[in-house]
mmCIF file of C-alpha atoms in Angstrom:
data_model
loop_
_atom_site.group_PDB
_atom_site.id
_atom_site.type_symbol
_atom_site.label_atom_id
_atom_site.label_comp_id
_atom_site.label_asym_id
_atom_site.label_seq_id
_atom_site.Cartn_x
_atom_site.Cartn_y
_atom_site.Cartn_z
ATOM 1 C CA MET V 1 121.640 112.258 139.419
ATOM 2 C CA LEU V 2 121.070 112.898 135.706
ATOM 3 C CA PHE V 3 117.370 112.130 135.933
ATOM 4 C CA LYS V 4 116.920 114.303 139.014
ATOM 5 C CA GLN V 5 118.534 117.156 137.108
ATOM 6 C CA LEU V 6 116.099 116.563 134.252
ATOM 7 C CA LYS V 7 113.170 116.669 136.687
ATOM 8 C CA ASP V 8 114.524 119.944 138.027
ATOM 9 C CA ASN V 9 114.720 121.367 134.469
ATOM 10 C CA LYS V 10 118.507 121.507 134.553
ATOM 11 C CA ASN V 11 120.396 121.449 131.267
ATOM 12 C CA ILE V 12 121.990 118.082 130.537
ATOM 13 C CA LEU V 13 124.390 117.490 127.666
ATOM 14 C CA ASP V 14 123.644 114.466 125.511
ATOM 15 C CA THR V 15 127.297 113.472 125.719
ATOM 16 C CA ASP V 16 126.940 113.262 129.502
ATOM 17 C CA PHE V 17 123.601 111.455 129.415
ATOM 18 C CA ASN V 18 124.720 108.872 126.883
ATOM 19 C CA THR V 19 127.509 107.674 129.177
ATOM 20 C CA ILE V 20 124.888 105.677 131.105
ATOM 21 C CA TYR V 21 124.913 103.218 128.206
ATOM 22 C CA PRO V 22 127.525 100.497 127.706
ATOM 23 C CA SER V 23 129.920 100.559 124.771
ATOM 24 C CA PRO V 24 129.391 100.639 121.823
ATOM 25 C CA LEU V 25 125.939 102.155 122.425
ATOM 26 C CA ASP V 26 127.412 105.259 124.031
ATOM 27 C CA ASP V 27 129.543 105.859 120.936
ATOM 28 C CA LEU V 28 126.602 105.439 118.520
ATOM 29 C CA ALA V 29 124.045 107.254 120.663
ATOM 30 C CA GLY V 30 124.566 110.596 118.950
ATOM 31 C CA LEU V 31 123.425 109.035 115.688
ATOM 32 C CA HIS V 32 120.654 106.727 116.868
ATOM 33 C CA PHE V 33 119.157 108.314 120.005
ATOM 34 C CA SER V 34 117.029 111.460 120.147
ATOM 35 C CA PRO V 35 118.767 114.535 121.601
ATOM 36 C CA ILE V 36 117.427 115.669 124.963
ATOM 37 C CA THR V 37 116.245 119.018 123.575
ATOM 38 C CA VAL V 38 114.277 117.168 120.890
ATOM 39 C CA ILE V 39 112.691 114.923 123.515
ATOM 40 C CA GLN V 40 111.751 117.874 125.709
ATOM 41 C CA ASP V 41 110.125 119.708 122.793
ATOM 42 C CA ALA V 42 108.300 116.537 121.758
ATOM 43 C CA ILE V 43 106.841 115.785 125.178
ATOM 44 C CA GLU V 44 105.723 119.382 125.656
ATOM 45 C CA PHE V 45 103.530 118.856 122.596
ATOM 46 C CA LEU V 46 102.505 115.244 123.256
ATOM 47 C CA VAL V 47 101.661 115.340 126.967
ATOM 48 C CA GLN V 48 98.656 117.608 127.322
ATOM 49 C CA GLN V 49 97.433 116.245 130.636
ATOM 50 C CA GLU V 50 98.569 114.039 133.481
ATOM 51 C CA GLY V 51 98.572 110.382 132.549
ATOM 52 C CA THR V 52 98.774 110.864 128.773
ATOM 53 C CA ARG V 53 99.818 107.485 127.371
ATOM 54 C CA VAL V 54 102.714 107.991 124.954
ATOM 55 C CA LEU V 55 104.031 105.215 122.700
ATOM 56 C CA ASP V 56 107.594 105.390 121.398
ATOM 57 C CA ILE V 57 107.575 103.433 118.129
ATOM 58 C CA GLY V 58 110.909 101.644 118.077
ATOM 59 C CA SER V 59 112.301 102.695 121.435
ATOM 60 C CA GLY V 60 115.855 101.408 121.073
ATOM 61 C CA ALA V 61 117.649 101.644 124.408
ATOM 62 C CA GLY V 62 114.862 103.690 125.991
ATOM 63 C CA LYS V 63 116.265 107.218 126.062
ATOM 64 C CA PHE V 64 113.101 108.962 124.828
ATOM 65 C CA CYS V 65 110.851 107.188 127.321
ATOM 66 C CA MET V 66 113.150 107.642 130.301
ATOM 67 C CA VAL V 67 113.762 111.328 129.648
ATOM 68 C CA GLY V 68 110.080 111.873 128.861
ATOM 69 C CA ALA V 69 108.916 110.223 132.070
ATOM 70 C CA SER V 70 111.417 112.300 134.049
ATOM 71 C CA CYS V 71 110.322 115.599 132.505
ATOM 72 C CA SER V 72 106.537 115.235 132.383
ATOM 73 C CA THR V 73 103.411 113.701 133.901
ATOM 74 C CA GLY V 74 102.912 111.348 130.958
ATOM 75 C CA VAL V 75 103.095 107.559 131.020
ATOM 76 C CA PHE V 76 105.603 106.266 128.483
ATOM 77 C CA THR V 77 105.776 102.908 126.730
ATOM 78 C CA GLY V 78 108.536 101.914 124.355
ATOM 79 C CA VAL V 79 108.175 99.022 121.934
ATOM 80 C CA GLU V 80 111.391 97.493 120.603
ATOM 81 C CA GLN V 81 111.889 94.307 118.581
ATOM 82 C CA HIS V 82 115.618 93.879 119.272
ATOM 83 C CA GLU V 83 115.957 92.012 122.555
ATOM 84 C CA HIS V 84 119.340 93.328 123.668
ATOM 85 C CA LEU V 85 118.155 96.944 123.316
ATOM 86 C CA HIS V 86 114.928 96.116 125.135
ATOM 87 C CA LEU V 87 116.868 94.539 128.005
ATOM 88 C CA ILE V 88 119.118 97.583 128.305
ATOM 89 C CA SER V 89 116.017 99.788 128.527
ATOM 90 C CA LYS V 90 114.556 97.648 131.286
ATOM 91 C CA LYS V 91 117.851 97.561 133.173
ATOM 92 C CA MET V 92 118.414 101.328 132.960
ATOM 93 C CA SER V 93 114.882 102.286 133.987
ATOM 94 C CA LYS V 94 115.014 99.896 136.942
ATOM 95 C CA TYR V 95 118.478 101.027 138.041
ATOM 96 C CA TYR V 96 117.506 104.711 137.945
ATOM 97 C CA GLN V 97 114.071 103.995 139.479
ATOM 98 C CA ILE V 98 112.152 105.822 136.783
ATOM 99 C CA LYS V 99 108.395 105.732 137.268
ATOM 100 C CA ASP V 100 105.686 105.735 134.602
ATOM 101 C CA VAL V 101 107.842 104.046 131.997
ATOM 102 C CA HIS V 102 107.316 100.613 130.457
ATOM 103 C CA PHE V 103 109.147 98.660 127.788
ATOM 104 C CA ILE V 104 107.704 95.966 125.520
ATOM 105 C CA HIS V 105 109.786 93.448 123.585
ATOM 106 C CA GLN V 106 107.610 93.030 120.491
ATOM 107 C CA ASN V 107 107.381 93.892 116.832
ATOM 108 C CA ILE V 108 105.440 97.059 116.066
ATOM 109 C CA ASN V 109 102.908 95.127 113.988
ATOM 110 C CA THR V 110 101.633 93.420 117.157
ATOM 111 C CA ILE V 111 100.803 96.707 118.895
ATOM 112 C CA ASN V 112 97.279 98.130 119.023
ATOM 113 C CA PHE V 113 97.656 101.899 118.890
ATOM 114 C CA SER V 114 94.223 102.421 120.457
ATOM 115 C CA ASP V 115 95.843 101.588 123.806
ATOM 116 C CA TYR V 116 97.713 104.917 123.621
ATOM 117 C CA ASP V 117 96.944 108.620 123.311
ATOM 118 C CA ALA V 118 100.019 110.062 121.592
ATOM 119 C CA PHE V 119 102.978 108.823 119.555
ATOM 120 C CA TYR V 120 106.658 109.481 118.908
ATOM 121 C CA PHE V 121 108.421 108.182 115.811
ATOM 122 C CA PHE V 122 112.155 108.573 115.147
ATOM 123 C CA ASN V 123 112.473 106.879 111.743
ATOM 124 C CA SER V 124 112.714 103.489 113.426
ATOM 125 C CA PHE V 125 112.401 101.404 110.281
ATOM 126 C CA TYR V 126 115.279 103.020 108.410
ATOM 127 C CA GLU V 127 117.516 100.288 109.800
ATOM 128 C CA ASN V 128 116.013 98.079 107.081
ATOM 129 C CA LEU V 129 117.353 100.400 104.368
ATOM 130 C CA ASP V 130 120.778 101.360 105.706
ATOM 131 C CA ILE V 131 122.859 99.053 107.881
ATOM 132 C CA SER V 132 125.915 101.293 108.169
ATOM 133 C CA ASP V 133 126.637 102.204 111.812
ATOM 134 C CA SER V 134 123.863 99.828 112.842
ATOM 135 C CA LEU V 135 123.189 98.992 116.484
ATOM 136 C CA ILE V 136 122.383 95.463 115.332
ATOM 137 C CA SER V 137 125.311 93.270 114.280
ATOM 138 C CA ASN V 138 123.359 90.942 111.986
ATOM 139 C CA MET V 139 121.026 93.433 110.293
ATOM 140 C CA GLU V 140 120.302 92.946 106.605
ATOM 141 C CA ILE V 141 118.717 95.346 104.145
ATOM 142 C CA ASN V 142 115.039 94.509 103.715
ATOM 143 C CA ARG V 143 112.978 97.073 101.816
ATOM 144 C CA ASP V 144 109.850 94.952 102.085
ATOM 145 C CA LEU V 145 109.972 95.110 105.884
ATOM 146 C CA TYR V 146 110.496 98.861 105.773
ATOM 147 C CA HIS V 147 107.335 99.328 103.716
ATOM 148 C CA GLU V 148 105.392 96.728 105.711
ATOM 149 C CA TYR V 149 106.118 98.420 109.042
ATOM 150 C CA SER V 150 105.484 101.886 107.615
ATOM 151 C CA ALA V 151 102.105 100.777 106.248
ATOM 152 C CA TYR V 152 101.141 99.254 109.597
ATOM 153 C CA VAL V 153 101.913 102.467 111.473
ATOM 154 C CA TYR V 154 100.058 104.486 108.817
ATOM 155 C CA ASN V 155 96.924 102.348 109.168
ATOM 156 C CA GLN V 156 97.009 102.377 112.961
ATOM 157 C CA LEU V 157 97.411 106.152 113.076
ATOM 158 C CA GLN V 158 94.642 106.594 110.531
ATOM 159 C CA ASN V 159 92.221 104.780 112.836
ATOM 160 C CA MET V 160 93.011 106.918 115.874
ATOM 161 C CA PRO V 161 90.461 109.503 117.063
ATOM 162 C CA ILE V 162 90.486 113.141 115.999
ATOM 163 C CA GLY V 163 92.872 115.125 118.180
ATOM 164 C CA THR V 164 95.514 112.393 118.371
ATOM 165 C CA ARG V 165 98.998 113.881 118.609
ATOM 166 C CA LEU V 166 102.083 112.596 116.826
ATOM 167 C CA VAL V 167 105.684 113.784 116.760
ATOM 168 C CA SER V 168 108.037 112.592 114.028
ATOM 169 C CA TYR V 169 111.794 113.083 113.908
ATOM 170 C CA PHE V 170 113.936 112.477 110.810
ATOM 171 C CA SER V 171 110.929 110.882 109.098
ATOM 172 C CA TYR V 172 110.131 110.660 105.397
ATOM 173 C CA ASN V 173 106.454 111.034 106.417
ATOM 174 C CA LEU V 174 105.464 107.737 104.753
ATOM 175 C CA GLU V 175 103.895 106.648 108.050
ATOM 176 C CA ILE V 176 101.789 109.785 108.468
ATOM 177 C CA PRO V 177 98.215 109.779 107.091
ATOM 178 C CA ASN V 178 96.883 112.778 105.195
ATOM 179 C CA ASN V 179 94.381 113.508 107.958
ATOM 180 C CA TYR V 180 97.210 114.548 110.286
ATOM 181 C CA LEU V 181 97.855 118.275 109.988
ATOM 182 C CA LEU V 182 101.350 119.632 110.573
ATOM 183 C CA GLN V 183 101.238 122.080 113.494
ATOM 184 C CA SER V 184 104.868 123.144 113.625
ATOM 185 C CA SER V 185 108.410 122.050 112.889
ATOM 186 C CA SER V 186 111.735 122.803 114.527
ATOM 187 C CA HIS V 187 115.298 121.561 114.790
ATOM 188 C CA GLU V 188 115.976 122.523 111.164
ATOM 189 C CA GLY V 189 112.680 120.983 110.057
ATOM 190 C CA LYS V 190 113.552 117.521 111.339
ATOM 191 C CA LEU V 191 111.144 117.553 114.306
ATOM 192 C CA LYS V 192 107.482 117.784 113.270
ATOM 193 C CA MET V 193 104.341 118.071 115.379
ATOM 194 C CA TRP V 194 101.097 116.635 114.007
ATOM 195 C CA ILE V 195 97.438 116.480 115.079
ATOM 196 C CA LYS V 196 94.748 114.311 113.517
ATOM 197 C CA THR V 197 92.061 116.681 112.272
ATOM 198 C CA THR V 198 89.533 114.485 110.429
#
């Protein structure tokens, strides 16, 4: 029902949507999952034609990909290293019969960005710097991993063709190469739209 309403451009509250997730994910969703309005603004920028391949870098429990696939003609892939979040994504997308959405259980540094056209990044690696309110029970602070993952994303984005689109949310911009030009920002400056220009 929720996803049909999204397809029909009906307004859905995040508090209602997040109830599809089991506890404690539903309680932490407001902190860790992108708001629906943010997702809708992001996909309007990212999906420029039918079949645009969008990669969600650190997809968590799959909210961005599932909402994106319901609201657009893009094809969404989420990569997530934490198995229990990946399995929830797979279960939810199968249960709600969402098409054009795929989930990969891998580390980001195994992903070749050239397989995709556009990218969404919601500060996925911050979990290595701050473990308060973490979705992962055994997380430990690891600054080296934070910088390693950020550098990998930076290098992959840098090698993408001119015209590549990227949306970042709550990012420190460490992952964004200088040849990506900021097109616009919204949601109090937290949501930023980028295009590779050189």
